[in-house]
GROMACS .gro file of C-alpha atoms in nm:
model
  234
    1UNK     CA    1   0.162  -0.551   1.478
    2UNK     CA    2   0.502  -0.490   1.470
    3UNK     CA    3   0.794  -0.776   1.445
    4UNK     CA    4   0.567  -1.037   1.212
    5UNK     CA    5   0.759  -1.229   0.911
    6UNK     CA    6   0.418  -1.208   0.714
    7UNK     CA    7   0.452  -1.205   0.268
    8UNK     CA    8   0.155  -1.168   0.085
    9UNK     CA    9   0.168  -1.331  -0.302
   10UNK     CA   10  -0.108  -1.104  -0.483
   11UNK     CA   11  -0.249  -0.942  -0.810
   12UNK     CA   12  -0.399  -0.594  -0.804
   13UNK     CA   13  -0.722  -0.696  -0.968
   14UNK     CA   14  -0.781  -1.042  -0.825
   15UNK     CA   15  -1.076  -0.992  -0.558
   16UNK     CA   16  -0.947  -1.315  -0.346
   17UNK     CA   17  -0.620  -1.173  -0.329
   18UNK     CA   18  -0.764  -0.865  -0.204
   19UNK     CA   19  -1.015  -1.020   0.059
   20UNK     CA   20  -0.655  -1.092   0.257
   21UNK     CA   21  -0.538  -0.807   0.199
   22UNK     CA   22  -0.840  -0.638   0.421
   23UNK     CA   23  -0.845  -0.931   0.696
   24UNK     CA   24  -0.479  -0.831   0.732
   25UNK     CA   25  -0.579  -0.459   0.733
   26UNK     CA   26  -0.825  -0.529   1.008
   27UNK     CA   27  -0.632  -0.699   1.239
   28UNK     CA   28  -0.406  -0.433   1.160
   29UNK     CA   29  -0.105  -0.699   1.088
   30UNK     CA   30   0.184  -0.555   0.925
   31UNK     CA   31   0.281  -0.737   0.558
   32UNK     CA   32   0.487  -0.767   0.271
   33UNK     CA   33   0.267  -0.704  -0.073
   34UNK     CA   34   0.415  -0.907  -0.359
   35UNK     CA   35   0.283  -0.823  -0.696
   36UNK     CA   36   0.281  -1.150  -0.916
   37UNK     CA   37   0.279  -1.146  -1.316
   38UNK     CA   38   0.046  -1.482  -1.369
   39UNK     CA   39   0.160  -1.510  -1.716
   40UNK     CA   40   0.570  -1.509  -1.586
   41UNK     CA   41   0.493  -1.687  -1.197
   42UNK     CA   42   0.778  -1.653  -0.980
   43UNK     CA   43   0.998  -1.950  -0.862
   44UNK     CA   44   0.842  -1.824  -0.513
   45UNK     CA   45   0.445  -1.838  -0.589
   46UNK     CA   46   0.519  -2.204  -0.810
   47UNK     CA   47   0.684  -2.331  -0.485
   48UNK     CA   48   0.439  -2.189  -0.251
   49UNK     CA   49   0.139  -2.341  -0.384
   50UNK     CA   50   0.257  -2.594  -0.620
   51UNK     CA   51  -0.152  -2.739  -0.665
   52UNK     CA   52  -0.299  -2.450  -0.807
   53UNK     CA   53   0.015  -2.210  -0.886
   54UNK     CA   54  -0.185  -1.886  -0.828
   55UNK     CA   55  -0.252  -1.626  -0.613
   56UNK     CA   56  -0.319  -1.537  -0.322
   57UNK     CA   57  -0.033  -1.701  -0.096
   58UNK     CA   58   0.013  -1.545   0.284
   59UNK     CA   59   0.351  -1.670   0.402
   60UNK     CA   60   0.356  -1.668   0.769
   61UNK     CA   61   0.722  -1.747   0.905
   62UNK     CA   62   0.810  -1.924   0.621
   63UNK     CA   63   0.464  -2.119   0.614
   64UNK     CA   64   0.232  -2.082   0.239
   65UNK     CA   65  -0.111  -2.065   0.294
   66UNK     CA   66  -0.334  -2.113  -0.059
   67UNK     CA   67  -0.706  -2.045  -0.085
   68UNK     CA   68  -0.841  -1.703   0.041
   69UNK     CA   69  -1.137  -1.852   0.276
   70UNK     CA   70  -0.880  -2.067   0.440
   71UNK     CA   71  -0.636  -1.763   0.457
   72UNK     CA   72  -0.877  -1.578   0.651
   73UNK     CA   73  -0.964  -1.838   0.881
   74UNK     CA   74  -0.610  -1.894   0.959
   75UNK     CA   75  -0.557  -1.481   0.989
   76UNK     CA   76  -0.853  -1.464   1.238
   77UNK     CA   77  -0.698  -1.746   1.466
   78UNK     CA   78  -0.328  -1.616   1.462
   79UNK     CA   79  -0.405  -1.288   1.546
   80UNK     CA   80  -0.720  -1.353   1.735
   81UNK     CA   81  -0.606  -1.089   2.024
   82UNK     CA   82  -0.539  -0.808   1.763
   83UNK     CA   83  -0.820  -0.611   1.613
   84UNK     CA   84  -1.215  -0.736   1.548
   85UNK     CA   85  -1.300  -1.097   1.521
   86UNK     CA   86  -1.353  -1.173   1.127
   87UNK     CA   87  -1.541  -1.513   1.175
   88UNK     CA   88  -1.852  -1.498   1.405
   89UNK     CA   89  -1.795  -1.597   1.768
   90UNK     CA   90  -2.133  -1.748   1.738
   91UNK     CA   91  -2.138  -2.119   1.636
   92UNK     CA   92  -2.438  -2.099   1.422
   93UNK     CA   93  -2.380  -1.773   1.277
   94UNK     CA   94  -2.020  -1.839   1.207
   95UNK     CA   95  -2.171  -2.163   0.995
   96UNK     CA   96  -2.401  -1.909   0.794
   97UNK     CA   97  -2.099  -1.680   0.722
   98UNK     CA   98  -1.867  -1.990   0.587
   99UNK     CA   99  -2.188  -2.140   0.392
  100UNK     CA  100  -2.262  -1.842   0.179
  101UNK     CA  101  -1.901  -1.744   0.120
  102UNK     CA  102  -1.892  -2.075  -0.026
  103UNK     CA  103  -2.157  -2.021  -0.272
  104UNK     CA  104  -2.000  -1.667  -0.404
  105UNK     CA  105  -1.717  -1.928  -0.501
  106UNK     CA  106  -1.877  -2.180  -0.625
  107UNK     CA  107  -2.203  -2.080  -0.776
  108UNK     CA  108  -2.216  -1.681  -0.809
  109UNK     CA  109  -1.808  -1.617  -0.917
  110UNK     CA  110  -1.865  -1.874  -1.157
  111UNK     CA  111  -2.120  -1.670  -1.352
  112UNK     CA  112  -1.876  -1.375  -1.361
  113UNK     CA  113  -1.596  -1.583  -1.470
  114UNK     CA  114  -1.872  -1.705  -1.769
  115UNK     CA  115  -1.843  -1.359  -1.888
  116UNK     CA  116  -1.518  -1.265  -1.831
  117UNK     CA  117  -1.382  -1.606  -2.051
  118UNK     CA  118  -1.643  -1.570  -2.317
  119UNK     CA  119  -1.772  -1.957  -2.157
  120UNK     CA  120  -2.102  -1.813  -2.223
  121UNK     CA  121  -2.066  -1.775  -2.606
  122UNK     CA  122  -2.435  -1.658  -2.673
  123UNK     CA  123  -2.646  -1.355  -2.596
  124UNK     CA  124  -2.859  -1.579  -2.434
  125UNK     CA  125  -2.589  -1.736  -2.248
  126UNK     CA  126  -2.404  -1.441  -2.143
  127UNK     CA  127  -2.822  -1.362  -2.011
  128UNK     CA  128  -2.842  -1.646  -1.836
  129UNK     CA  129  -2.476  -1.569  -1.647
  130UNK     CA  130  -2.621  -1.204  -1.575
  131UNK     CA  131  -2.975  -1.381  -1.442
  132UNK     CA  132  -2.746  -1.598  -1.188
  133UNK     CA  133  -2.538  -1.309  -1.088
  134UNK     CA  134  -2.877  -1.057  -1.007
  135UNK     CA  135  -3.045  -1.372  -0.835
  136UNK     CA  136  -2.714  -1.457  -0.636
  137UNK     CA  137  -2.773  -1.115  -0.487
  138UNK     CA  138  -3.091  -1.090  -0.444
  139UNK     CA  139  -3.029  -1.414  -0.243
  140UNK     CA  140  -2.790  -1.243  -0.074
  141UNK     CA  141  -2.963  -0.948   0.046
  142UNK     CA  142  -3.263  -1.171   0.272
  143UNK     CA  143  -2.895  -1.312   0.427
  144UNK     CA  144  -2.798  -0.959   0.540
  145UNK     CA  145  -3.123  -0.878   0.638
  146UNK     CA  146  -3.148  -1.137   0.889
  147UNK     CA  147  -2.752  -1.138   0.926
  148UNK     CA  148  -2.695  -0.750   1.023
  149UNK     CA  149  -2.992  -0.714   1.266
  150UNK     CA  150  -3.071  -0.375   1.118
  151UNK     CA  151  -2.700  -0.249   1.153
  152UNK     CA  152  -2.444  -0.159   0.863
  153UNK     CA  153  -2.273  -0.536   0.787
  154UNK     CA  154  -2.322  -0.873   0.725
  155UNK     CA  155  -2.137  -0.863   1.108
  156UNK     CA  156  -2.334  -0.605   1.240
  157UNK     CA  157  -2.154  -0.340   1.378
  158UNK     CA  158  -1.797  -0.472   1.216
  159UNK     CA  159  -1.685  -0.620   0.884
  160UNK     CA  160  -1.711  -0.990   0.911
  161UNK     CA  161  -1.625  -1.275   0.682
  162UNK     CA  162  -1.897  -1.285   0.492
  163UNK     CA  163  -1.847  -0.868   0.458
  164UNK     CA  164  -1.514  -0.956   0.290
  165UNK     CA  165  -1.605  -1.245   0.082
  166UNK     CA  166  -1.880  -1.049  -0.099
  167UNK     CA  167  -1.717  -0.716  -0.101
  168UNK     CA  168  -1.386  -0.809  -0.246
  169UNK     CA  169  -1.596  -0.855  -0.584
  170UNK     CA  170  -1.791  -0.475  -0.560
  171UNK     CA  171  -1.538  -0.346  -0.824
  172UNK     CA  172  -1.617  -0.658  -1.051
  173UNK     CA  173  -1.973  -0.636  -1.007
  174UNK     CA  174  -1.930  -0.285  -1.131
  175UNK     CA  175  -1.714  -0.383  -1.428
  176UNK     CA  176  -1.989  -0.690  -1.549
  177UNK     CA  177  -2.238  -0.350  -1.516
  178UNK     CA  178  -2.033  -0.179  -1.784
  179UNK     CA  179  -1.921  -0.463  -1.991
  180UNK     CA  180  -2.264  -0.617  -2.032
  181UNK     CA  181  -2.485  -0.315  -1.956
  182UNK     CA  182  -2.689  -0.474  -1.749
  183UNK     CA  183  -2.784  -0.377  -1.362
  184UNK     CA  184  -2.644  -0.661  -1.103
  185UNK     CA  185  -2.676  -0.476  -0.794
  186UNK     CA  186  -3.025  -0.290  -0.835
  187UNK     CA  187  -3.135  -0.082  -0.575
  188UNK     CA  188  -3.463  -0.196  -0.675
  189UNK     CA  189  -3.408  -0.542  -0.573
  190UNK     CA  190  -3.135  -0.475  -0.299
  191UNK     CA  191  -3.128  -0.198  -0.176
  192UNK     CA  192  -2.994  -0.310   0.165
  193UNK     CA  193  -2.673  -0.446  -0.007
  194UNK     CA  194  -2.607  -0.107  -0.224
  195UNK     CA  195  -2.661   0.080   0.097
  196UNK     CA  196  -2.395  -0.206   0.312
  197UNK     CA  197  -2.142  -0.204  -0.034
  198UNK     CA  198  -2.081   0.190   0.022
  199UNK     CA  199  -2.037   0.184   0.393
  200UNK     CA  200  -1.818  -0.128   0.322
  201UNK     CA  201  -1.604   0.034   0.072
  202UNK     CA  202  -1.588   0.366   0.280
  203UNK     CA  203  -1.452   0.161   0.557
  204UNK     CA  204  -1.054   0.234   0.691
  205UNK     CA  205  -0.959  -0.120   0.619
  206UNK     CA  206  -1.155  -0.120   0.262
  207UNK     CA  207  -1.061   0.201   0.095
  208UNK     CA  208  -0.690   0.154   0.039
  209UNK     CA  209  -0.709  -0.159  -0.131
  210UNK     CA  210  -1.036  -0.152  -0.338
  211UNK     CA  211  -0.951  -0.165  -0.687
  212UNK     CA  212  -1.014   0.130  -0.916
  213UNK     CA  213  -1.319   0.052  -1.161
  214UNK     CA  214  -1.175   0.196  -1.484
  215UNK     CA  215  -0.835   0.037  -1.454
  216UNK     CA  216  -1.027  -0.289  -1.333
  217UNK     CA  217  -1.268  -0.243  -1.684
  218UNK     CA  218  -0.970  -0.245  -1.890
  219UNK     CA  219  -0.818  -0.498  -1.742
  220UNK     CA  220  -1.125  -0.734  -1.821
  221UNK     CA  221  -1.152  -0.610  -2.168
  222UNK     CA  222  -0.768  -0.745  -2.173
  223UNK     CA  223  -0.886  -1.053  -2.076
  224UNK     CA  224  -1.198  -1.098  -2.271
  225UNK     CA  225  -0.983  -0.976  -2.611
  226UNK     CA  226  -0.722  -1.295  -2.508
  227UNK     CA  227  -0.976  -1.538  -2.454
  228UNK     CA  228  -1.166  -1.434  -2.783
  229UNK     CA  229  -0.851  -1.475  -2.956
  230UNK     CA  230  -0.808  -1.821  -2.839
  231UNK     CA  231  -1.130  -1.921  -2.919
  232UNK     CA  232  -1.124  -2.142  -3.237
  233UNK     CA  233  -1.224  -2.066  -3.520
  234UNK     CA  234  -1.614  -2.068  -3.724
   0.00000   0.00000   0.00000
C-alpha cells in the first residue's frame, strides 16, 4: 500500500519487534525500518514511548504505538481491507488467539529471558526455566490442534495472531537449544508445532525477516557474557 507515512522503531534480534514487522508484511503495508542501538536510544524511540523506552514503536502519521500485541491489533484494524485478517473474525476464537499470546509474554518468554539474564543462577534453575519452556509448548501444541482444524496454522489456512506471536520466537527457541543443549521443541512431544514452525517460517511474509540462528546465538552469548559480568561478586 502505497502513499502510507508508516516508521517502524526495531532491533534485528528482538522477536516482538519482528512480529510487526510480519503483520505489516501481510497486509502488505509499505514501512520505514529503523534500526535502534538500545544501549545509545534515539531522541525519537525515548519520545515515542517514553514508559518503557524500547522497541518496537510503529509510527502511523505521526502517531507511536508501544507494545507488539497492541501493534498488531491496531495494524489489523487500519488496514482491515488490505491483505488476510490477522485477528480471528470469530468472537470466541479471536479470544483464544489474544489469551495464549498473552501467556508466551507473560509466562513462557519469561523462562527464556531466565536464561538469557543468568536469573536462573543454578543448574537446577536454569532446568526448571527449560521444564517451563518444553511444557509451554507442549501446551501449545493441544491449542493448534484444536485451533488449525487439521490445516497448516494456528489460523488455518493463513497466519493468524497467534501464528505470529509464537513464531516470532522460532529463532530463540533454537538459540536456548544450543545454549543449554537441551530439546524445547521435540518432535516427540510436538510434532504438530515443528511441522506448523517450518511452513510458518517458509511463508512469503516470514522468510525475509526471520532472524538468522548463528548471528542470533552470538548475540545471546553477548548478552549472557554482560549480564555475568554484572553479576556481583562470590
Amino acid at each position: 500500500m502505497e502513499g502510507e507515512d508508516v516508521k517502524l522503531l526495531g532491533l534485528w534480534a528482538s522477536p516482538f519487534a519482528m512480529r510487526v514487522r510480519i503483520a505489516l508484511n501481510l497486509k502488505g503495508v509499505k514501512y520505514t525500518y529503523s534500526e535502534e542501538n538500545l544501549k545509545a536510544k534515539s531522541e525519537l524511540l525515548l519520545k515515542s514511548n517514553p514508559v518503557y523506552k524500547t522497541v518496537p514503536v510503529l509510527i502511523h502519521e505521526d502517531k507511536p504505538l508501544c507494545e507488539s500485541l497492541v501493534i498488531m491489533q491496531y495494524i489489523d484494524e487500519v488496514w482491515a481491507a488490505s491483505g488476510p485478517a490477522i485477528l480471528p473474525t470469530n468472537p470466541y476464537d479471536r479470544a483464544i488467539h489474544r489469551f495464549w499470546a498473552v501467556y508466551l509474554d507473560d509466562k513462557w518468554l519469561s523462562a527464556a529471558r531466565e536464561i538469557i539474564t543468568l536469573k536462573a543462577k543454578t543448574e537446577e534453575a536454569t532446568a526448571a526455566a527449560i521444564v517451563r519452556m518444553q511444557t509451554g509448548l507442549e501446551l501449545l501444541e493441544e491449542v493448534f490442534d484444536k485451533c488449525s482444524k487439521g490445516k497448516s496454522f494456528f489460523g488455518g489456512d493463513s497466519i493468524e495472531y497467534l501464528d505470529i506471536a509464537l513464531g516470532s520466537s522460532l529463532s530463540w527457541i533454537k538459540v536456548m537449544e544450543l545454549l543449554t543443549g537441551a530439546k524445547i521443541m521435540d518432535e516427540n512431544k510436538t510434532p504438530l508445532l515443528v511441522r506448523w514452525g517450518e511452513k510458518f517460517c517458509a511463508h512469503d511474509a516470514v522468510k525475509g525477516v526471520m532472524t538468522d540462528v548463528e548471528k542470533l546465538l552470538e548475540y545471546a552469548k553477548g548478552l549472557q557474557a554482560f549480564y555475568r559480568n554484572a553479576l556481583p561478586a562470590q
